[in-house]
CSV table of C-alpha atoms in Angstrom, one decimal:
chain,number,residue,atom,x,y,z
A,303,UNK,CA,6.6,69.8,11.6
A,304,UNK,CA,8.9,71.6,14.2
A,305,UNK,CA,9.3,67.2,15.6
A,306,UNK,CA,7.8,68.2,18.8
A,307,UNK,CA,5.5,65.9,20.8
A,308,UNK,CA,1.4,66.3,19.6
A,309,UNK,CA,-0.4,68.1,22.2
A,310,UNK,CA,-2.9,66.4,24.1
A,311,UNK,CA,-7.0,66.4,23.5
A,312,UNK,CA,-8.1,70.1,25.0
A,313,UNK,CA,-10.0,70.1,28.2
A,314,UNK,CA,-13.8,70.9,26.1
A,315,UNK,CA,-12.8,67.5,24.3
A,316,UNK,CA,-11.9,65.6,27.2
A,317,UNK,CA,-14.7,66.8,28.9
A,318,UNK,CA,-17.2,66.0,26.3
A,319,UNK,CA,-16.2,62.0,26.0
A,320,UNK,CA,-15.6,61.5,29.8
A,321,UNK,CA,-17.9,59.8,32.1
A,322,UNK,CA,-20.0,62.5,33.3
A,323,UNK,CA,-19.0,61.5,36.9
A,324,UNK,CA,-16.0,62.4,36.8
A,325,UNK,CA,-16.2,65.7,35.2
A,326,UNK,CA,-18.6,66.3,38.4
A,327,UNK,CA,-15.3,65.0,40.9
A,328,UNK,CA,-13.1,67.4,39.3
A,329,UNK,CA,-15.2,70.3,40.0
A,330,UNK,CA,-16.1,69.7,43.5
A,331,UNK,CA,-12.1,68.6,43.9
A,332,UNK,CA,-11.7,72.6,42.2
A,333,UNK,CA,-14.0,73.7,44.8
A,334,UNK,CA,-12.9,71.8,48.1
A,335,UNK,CA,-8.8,71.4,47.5
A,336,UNK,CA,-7.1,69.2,45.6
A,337,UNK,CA,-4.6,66.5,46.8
A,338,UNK,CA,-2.5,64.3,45.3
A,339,UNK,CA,-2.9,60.7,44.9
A,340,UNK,CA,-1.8,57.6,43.4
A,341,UNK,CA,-3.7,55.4,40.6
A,342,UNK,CA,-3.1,51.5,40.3
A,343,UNK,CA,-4.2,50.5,36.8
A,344,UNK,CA,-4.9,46.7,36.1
A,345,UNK,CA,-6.7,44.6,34.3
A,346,UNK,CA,-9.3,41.3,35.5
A,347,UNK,CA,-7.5,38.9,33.1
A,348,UNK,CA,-3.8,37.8,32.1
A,349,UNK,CA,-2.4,40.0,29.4
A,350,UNK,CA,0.8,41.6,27.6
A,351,UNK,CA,1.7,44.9,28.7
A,352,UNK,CA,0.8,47.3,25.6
A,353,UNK,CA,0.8,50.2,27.6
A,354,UNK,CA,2.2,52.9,24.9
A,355,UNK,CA,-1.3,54.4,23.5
A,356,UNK,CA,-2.3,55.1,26.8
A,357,UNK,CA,1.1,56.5,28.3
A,358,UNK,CA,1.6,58.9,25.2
A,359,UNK,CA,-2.5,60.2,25.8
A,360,UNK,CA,-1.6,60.6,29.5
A,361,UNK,CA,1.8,62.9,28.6
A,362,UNK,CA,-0.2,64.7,26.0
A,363,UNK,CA,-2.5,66.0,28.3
A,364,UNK,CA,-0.2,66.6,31.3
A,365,UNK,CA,2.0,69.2,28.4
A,366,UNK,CA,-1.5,70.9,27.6
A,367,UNK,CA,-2.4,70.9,30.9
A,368,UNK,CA,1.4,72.4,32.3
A,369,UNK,CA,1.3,69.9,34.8
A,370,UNK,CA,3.4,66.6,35.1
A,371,UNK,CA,2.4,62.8,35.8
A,372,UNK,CA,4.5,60.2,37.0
A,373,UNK,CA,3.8,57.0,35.3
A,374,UNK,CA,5.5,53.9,36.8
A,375,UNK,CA,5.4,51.1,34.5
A,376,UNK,CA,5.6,48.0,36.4
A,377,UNK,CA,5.8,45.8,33.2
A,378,UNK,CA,7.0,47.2,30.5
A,379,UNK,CA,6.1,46.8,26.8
A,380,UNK,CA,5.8,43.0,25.6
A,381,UNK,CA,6.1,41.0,29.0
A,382,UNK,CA,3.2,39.2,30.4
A,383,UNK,CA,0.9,40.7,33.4
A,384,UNK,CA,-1.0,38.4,35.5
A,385,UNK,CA,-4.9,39.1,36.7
A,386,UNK,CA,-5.1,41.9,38.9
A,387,UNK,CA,-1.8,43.1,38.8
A,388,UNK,CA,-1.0,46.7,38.1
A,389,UNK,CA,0.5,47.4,34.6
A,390,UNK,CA,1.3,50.8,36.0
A,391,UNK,CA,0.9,53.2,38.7
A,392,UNK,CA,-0.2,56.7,37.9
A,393,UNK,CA,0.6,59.8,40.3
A,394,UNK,CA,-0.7,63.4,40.2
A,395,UNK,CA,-2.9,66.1,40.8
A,396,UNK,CA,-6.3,64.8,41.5
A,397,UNK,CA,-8.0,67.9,39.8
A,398,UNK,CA,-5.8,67.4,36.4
A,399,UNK,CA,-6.5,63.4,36.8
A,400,UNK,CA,-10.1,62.8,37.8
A,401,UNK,CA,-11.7,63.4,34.4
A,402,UNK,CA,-9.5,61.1,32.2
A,403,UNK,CA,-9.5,57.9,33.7
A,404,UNK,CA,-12.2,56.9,30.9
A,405,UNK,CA,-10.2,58.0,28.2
A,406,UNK,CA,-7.0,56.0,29.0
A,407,UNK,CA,-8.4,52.8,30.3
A,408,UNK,CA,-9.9,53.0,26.4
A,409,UNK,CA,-6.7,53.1,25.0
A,410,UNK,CA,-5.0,50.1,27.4
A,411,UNK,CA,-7.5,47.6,28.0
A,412,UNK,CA,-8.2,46.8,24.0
A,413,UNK,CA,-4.5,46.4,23.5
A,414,UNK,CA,-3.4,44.4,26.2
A,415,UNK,CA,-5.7,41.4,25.6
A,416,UNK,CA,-5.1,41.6,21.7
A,417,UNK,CA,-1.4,41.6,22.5
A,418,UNK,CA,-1.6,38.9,24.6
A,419,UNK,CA,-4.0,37.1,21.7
A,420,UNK,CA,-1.1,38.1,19.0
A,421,UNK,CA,1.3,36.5,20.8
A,422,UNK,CA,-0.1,32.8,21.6
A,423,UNK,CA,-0.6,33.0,17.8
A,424,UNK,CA,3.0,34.0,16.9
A,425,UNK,CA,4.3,31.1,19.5
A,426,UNK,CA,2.2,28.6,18.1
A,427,UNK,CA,3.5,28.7,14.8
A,428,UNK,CA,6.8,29.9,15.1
A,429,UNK,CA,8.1,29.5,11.7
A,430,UNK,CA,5.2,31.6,9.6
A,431,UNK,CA,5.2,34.8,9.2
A,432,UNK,CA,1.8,36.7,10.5
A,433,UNK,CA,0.0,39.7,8.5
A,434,UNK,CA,-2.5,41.7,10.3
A,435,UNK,CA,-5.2,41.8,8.6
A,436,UNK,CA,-7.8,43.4,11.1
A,437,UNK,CA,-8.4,46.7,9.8
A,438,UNK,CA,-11.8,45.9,8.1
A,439,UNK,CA,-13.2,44.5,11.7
A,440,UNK,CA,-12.4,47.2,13.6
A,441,UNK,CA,-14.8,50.1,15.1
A,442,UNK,CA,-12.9,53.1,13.1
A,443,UNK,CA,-9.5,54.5,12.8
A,444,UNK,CA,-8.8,54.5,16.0
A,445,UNK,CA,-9.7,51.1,17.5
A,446,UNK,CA,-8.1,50.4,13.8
A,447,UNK,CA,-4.3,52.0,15.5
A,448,UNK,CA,-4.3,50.3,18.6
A,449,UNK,CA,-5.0,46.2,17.5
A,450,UNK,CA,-2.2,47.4,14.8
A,451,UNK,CA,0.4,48.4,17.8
A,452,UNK,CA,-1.3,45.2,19.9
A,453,UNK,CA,0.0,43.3,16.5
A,454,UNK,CA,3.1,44.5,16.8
A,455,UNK,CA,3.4,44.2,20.5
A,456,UNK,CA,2.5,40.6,20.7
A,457,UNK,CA,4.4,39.7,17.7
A,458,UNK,CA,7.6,41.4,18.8
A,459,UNK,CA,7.3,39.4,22.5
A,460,UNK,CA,6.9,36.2,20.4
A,461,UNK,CA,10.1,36.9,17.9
A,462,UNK,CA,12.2,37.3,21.4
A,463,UNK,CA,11.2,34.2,21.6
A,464,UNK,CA,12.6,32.8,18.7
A,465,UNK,CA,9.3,33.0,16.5
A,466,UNK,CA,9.0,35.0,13.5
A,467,UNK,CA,5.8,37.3,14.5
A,468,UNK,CA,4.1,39.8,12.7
A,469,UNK,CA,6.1,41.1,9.9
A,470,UNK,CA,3.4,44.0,8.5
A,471,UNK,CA,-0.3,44.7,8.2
A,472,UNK,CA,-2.9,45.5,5.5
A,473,UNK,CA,-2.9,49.5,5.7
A,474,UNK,CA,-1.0,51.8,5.0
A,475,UNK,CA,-2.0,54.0,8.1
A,476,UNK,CA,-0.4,51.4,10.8
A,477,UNK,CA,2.2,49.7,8.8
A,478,UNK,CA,4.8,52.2,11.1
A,479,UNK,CA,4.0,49.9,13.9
A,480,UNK,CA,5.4,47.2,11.8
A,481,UNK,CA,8.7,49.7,11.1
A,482,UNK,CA,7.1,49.7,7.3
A,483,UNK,CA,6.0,52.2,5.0
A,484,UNK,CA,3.2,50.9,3.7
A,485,UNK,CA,0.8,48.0,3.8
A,486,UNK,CA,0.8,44.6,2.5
A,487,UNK,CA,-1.6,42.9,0.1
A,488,UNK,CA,-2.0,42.4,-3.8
A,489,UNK,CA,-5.7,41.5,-4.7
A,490,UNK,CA,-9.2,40.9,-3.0
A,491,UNK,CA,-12.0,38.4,-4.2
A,492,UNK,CA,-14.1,41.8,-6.2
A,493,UNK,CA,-10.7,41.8,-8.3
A,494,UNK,CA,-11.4,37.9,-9.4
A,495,UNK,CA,-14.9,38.8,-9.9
A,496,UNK,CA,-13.6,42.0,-11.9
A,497,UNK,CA,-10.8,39.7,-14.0
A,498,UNK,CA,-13.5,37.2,-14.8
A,499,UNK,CA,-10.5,34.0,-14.2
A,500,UNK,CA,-7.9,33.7,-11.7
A,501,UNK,CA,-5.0,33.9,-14.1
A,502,UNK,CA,-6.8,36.9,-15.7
A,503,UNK,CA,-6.6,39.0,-12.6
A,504,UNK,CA,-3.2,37.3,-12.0
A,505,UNK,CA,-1.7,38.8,-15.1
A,506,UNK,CA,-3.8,42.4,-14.5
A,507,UNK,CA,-1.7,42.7,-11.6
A,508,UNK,CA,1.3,41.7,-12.7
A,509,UNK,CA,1.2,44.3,-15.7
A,510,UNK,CA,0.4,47.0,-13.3
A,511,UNK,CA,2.8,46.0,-10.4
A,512,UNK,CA,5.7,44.3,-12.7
A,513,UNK,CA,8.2,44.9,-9.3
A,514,UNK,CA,5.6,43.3,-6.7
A,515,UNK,CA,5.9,39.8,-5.4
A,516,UNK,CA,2.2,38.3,-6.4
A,517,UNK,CA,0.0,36.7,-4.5
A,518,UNK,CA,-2.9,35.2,-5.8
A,519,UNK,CA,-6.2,34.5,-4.5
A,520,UNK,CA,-7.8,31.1,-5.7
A,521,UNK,CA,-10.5,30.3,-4.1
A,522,UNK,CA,-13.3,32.3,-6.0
A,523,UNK,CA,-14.3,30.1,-8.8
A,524,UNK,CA,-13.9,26.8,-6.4
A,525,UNK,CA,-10.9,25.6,-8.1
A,526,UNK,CA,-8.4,26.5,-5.4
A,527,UNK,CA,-5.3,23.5,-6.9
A,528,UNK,CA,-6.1,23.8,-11.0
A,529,UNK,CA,-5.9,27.8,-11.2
A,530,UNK,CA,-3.5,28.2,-8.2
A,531,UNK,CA,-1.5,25.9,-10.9
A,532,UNK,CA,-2.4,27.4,-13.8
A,533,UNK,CA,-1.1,31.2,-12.2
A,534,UNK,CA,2.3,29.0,-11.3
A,535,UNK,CA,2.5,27.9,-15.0
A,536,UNK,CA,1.9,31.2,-16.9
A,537,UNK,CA,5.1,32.6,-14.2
A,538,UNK,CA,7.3,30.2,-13.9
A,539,UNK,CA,9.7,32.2,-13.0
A,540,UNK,CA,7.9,34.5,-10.0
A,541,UNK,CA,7.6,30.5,-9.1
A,542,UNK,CA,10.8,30.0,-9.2
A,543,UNK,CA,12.5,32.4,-7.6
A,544,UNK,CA,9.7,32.2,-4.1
A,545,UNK,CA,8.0,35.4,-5.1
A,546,UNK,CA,4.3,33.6,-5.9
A,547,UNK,CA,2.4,33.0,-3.7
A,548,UNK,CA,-1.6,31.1,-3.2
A,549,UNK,CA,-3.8,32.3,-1.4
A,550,UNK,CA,-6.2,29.9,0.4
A,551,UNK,CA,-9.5,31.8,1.9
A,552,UNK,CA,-11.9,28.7,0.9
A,553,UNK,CA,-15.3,29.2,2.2
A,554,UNK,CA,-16.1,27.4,5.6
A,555,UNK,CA,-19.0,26.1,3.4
A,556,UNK,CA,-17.2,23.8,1.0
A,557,UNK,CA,-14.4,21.7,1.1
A,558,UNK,CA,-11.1,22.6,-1.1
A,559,UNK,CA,-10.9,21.4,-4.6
A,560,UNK,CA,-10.9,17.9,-4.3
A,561,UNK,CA,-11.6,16.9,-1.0
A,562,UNK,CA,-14.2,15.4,1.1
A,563,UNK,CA,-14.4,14.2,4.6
A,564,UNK,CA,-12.8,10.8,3.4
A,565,UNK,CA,-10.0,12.5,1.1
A,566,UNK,CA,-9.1,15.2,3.8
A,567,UNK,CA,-8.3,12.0,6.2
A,568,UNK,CA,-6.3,10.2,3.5
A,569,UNK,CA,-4.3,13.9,3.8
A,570,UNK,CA,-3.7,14.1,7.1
A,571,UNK,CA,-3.0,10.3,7.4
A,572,UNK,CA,-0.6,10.8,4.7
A,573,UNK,CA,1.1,13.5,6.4
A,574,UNK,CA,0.2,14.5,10.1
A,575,UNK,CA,-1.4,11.0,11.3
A,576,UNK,CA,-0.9,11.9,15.1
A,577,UNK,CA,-3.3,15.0,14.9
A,578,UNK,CA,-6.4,13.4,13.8
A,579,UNK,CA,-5.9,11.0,16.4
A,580,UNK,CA,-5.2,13.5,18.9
A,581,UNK,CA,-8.5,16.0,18.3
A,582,UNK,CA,-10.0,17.3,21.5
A,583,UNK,CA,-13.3,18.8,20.0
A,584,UNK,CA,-15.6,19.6,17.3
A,585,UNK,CA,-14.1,22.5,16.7
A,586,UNK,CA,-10.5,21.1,16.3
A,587,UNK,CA,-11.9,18.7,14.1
A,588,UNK,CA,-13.3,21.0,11.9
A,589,UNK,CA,-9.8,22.8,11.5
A,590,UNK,CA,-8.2,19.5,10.9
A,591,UNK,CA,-10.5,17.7,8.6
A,592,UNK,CA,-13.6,20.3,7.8
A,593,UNK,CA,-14.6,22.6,5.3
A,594,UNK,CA,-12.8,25.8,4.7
A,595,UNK,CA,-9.4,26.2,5.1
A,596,UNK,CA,-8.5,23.4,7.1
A,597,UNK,CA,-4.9,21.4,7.8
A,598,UNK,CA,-6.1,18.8,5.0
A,599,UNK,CA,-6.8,21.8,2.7
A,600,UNK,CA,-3.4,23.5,3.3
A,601,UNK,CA,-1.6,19.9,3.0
A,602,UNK,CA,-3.8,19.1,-0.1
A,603,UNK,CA,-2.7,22.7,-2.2
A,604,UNK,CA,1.2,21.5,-0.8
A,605,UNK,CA,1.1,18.5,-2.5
A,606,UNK,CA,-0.6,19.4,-5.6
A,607,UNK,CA,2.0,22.3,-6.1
A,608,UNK,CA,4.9,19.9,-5.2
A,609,UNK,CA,4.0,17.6,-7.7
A,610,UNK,CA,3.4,20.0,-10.3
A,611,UNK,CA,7.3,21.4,-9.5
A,612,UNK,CA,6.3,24.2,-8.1
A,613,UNK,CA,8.1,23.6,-4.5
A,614,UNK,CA,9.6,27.4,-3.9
A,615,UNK,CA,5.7,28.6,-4.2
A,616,UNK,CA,4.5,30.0,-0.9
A,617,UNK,CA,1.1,29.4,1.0
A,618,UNK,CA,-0.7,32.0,2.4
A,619,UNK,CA,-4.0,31.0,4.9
A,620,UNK,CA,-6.7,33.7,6.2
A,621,UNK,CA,-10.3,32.9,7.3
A,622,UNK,CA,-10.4,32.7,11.3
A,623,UNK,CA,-6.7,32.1,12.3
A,624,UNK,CA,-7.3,33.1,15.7
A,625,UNK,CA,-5.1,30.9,18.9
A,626,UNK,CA,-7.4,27.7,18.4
A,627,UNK,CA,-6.8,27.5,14.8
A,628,UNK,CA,-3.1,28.4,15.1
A,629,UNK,CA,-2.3,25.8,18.1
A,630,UNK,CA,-4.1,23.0,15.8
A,631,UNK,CA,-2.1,23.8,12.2
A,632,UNK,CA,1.2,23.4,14.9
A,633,UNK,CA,0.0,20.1,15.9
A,634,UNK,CA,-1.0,19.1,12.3
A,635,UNK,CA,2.2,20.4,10.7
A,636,UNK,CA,0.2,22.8,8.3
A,637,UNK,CA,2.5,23.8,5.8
A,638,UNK,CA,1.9,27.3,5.9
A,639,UNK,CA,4.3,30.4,5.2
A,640,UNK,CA,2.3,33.5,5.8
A,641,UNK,CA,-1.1,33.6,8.3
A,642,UNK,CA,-2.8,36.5,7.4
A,643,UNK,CA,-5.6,37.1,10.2
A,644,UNK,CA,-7.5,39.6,12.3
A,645,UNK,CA,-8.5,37.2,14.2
A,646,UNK,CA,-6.5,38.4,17.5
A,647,UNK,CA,-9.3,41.4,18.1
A,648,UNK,CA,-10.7,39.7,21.5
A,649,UNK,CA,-13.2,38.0,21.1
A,650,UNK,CA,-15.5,39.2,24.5
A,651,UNK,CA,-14.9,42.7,24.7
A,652,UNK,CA,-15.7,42.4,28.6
A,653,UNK,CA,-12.4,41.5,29.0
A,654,UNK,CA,-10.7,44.1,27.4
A,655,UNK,CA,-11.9,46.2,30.5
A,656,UNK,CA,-9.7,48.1,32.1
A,657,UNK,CA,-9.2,49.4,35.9
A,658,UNK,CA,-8.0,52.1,37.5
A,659,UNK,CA,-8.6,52.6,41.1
A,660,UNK,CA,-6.9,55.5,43.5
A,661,UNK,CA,-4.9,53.7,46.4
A,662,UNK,CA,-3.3,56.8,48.0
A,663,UNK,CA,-4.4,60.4,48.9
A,664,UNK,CA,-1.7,63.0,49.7
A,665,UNK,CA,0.5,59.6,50.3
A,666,UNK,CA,-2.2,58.0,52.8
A,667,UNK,CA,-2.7,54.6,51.7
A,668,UNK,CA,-6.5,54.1,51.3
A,669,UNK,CA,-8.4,52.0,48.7
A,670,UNK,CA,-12.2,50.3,48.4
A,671,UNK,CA,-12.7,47.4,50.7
A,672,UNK,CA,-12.0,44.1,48.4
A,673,UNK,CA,-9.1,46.2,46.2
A,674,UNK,CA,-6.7,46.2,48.9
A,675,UNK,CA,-4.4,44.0,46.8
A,676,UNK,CA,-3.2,47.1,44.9
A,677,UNK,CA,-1.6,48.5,47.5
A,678,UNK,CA,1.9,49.3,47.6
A,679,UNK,CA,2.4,48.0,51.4
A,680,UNK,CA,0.5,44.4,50.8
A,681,UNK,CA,3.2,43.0,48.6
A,682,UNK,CA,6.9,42.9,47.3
A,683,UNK,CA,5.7,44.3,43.6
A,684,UNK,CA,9.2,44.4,41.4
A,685,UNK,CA,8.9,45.5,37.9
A,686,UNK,CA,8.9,42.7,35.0
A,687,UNK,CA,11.3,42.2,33.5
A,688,UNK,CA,10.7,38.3,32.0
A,689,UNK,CA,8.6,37.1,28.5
A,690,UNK,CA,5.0,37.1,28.4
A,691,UNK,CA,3.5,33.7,29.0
């Protein structure tokens, strides 16, 4: 590696995964004259600026091309865009522009809503640490890289804000975004299975990982509080010293060892009383007082480990921590440590789209009738420099 900057896609490549539209415009631009002309790039929804992906794309082809771009970013990384408002404008050749407009509205749109996602989580529960854990939903490598860097986006616009944010991911292939080496993670339910008990697969990785903090998954065999207590007893010591940790990941079709809808009240009435009288819905219900891993459930495994003396073991939560399940475990007082959760992929990829309309040729100002709020001349547009929202 001479450490210069990756060359961009070639033209047959860019060509091939375009909208076939476009490829057309360029050629009849080829044929008539070209002109230069100003993009405005936006999105329909509120979002966080995680324009890097698609700035990088945009300078890789303007070096293959020999041609040069000017990219004004009118909100820069990890500060909050509002509906309709450009994240950038874009300036060029139209000949070297008109066929990549698909290609880099792919690479913003995704990351700008799961940003904005990543961060309502982070602010919701400031004090825990989040793990992205999204790799095994996404659509490929790709789409794998960009909600990593949304992660990392979102969570580092939360941590200005005084919250801890995302402190890694699960792979080893985005953990740069997270300023890490590798990924995060000790064992999965197949090892359980494999281990045939909890403690077994417990001390399996132990032997192999001696230098590894461990963090154990209970809830395969049901017993989520008597083997996360067992692990605690056989390493006192890992317990000790706040380098064990349980991992809850109950099924949403059975309560955590021990509970029921009565016992999960007596919880909460024990130690959050003002959130189950303060539910809104079903579904906040469900997160206080349900199955799975609810409030109740993380309060319950809290208890259970304080009483046994176990008060420096950690609790890690998965299982749909997406903003609705995070803004409920703030208002119930959910002792968690770590969220780990892919759960900031959006939800309706319609909103992930982005736009990018032309709003001046050769300097003229001219844009589609109903898009005339992108222009330059219709507003005082200053760059943003405040915290997401």
């Amino acid at each position: 590696m001479d450490g210069s900057p990756p060359a961009g896609p070639s033209d047959a490549a860019i060509s091939a995964r375009t909208d076939a539209y476009f490829n057309r415009t360029r050629a009849i631009v080829q044929r008539f004259g070209d002109v230069r002309v100003t993009y405005a790039v936006f999105l329909r929804r509120p979002v966080v600026s995680a324009p890097r992906l698609a700035v990088e794309f945009l300078e890789g082809v303007a070096r293959e091309r020999g041609t040069r771009f000017e990219i004004e970013l009118m909100h820069p990384e990890g500060t909050w865009v509002g509906a309709g408002d450009p994240l950038l404008y874009l300036t060029g050749s139209f000949v070297e522009l008109s066929d990549l407009e698909t290609l880099y509205l792919q690479k913003l749109g995704p990351p700008c809503v799961a940003a904005h996602n990543a961060y309502q989580m982070c602010v919701e529960l400031p004090e825990v640490s989040f793990l992205a854990m999204d790799a095994r939903h996404c659509a490929g490598a790709e789409m794998a890289n960009m909600m990593a860097y949304a992660a990392s986006v979102g969570g580092g616009a939360a941590a200005k804000e005084g919250a801890r944010g995302f402190i890694g991911n699960a792979t080893d292939a985005t953990a740069h975004w997270f300023g890490a080496a590798r990924g995060y993670g000790t064992m999965p339910h197949a090892l359980i299975g494999y281990a045939g008990t909890t403690l077994r697969a417990a001390e399996m990785f132990q032997e192999a990982f001696p230098e590894e903090n461990l963090t154990v998954l209970v809830d395969y065999f049901g017993r989520e509080v008597t083997d996360g207590i067992a692990v605690c007893r056989r390493f006192p010591d890992l317990a000790a010293a706040g380098k064990l940790a349980v991992r809850l990941d109950t099924h949403g079709g059975r309560f955590l060892e021990g509970l029921d809808p009565a016992e999960s009240y007596a919880v909460l009435e024990r130690h959050a009383p003002g959130a189950i009288r303060r539910y809104r819905s079903e579904t906040e219900l469900r997160h206080l007082v349900g199955t799975g891993v609810s409030a109740s459930a993380i309060w319950r495994m809290r208890e259970a480990l304080d009483e046994a003396g176990f008060p420096k073991v950690r609790i890690v939560a998965s299982s749909g921590f997406n903003v609705q399940k995070c803004r409920v475990m703030a208002d119930a007082r959910a002792p968690i440590d770590v969220v780990g959760t892919g759960s900031f992929i959006p939800d309706v990829w319609s909103e992930t789209y982005a736009t990018a309309d032309i709003v001046a040729y050769d300097g003229e100002a001219r844009v589609k009738v109903g898009r005339e709020f992108l222009l330059r001349r219709n507003t005082d547009r200053k760059k943003n420099g405040g915290h997401p929202g």
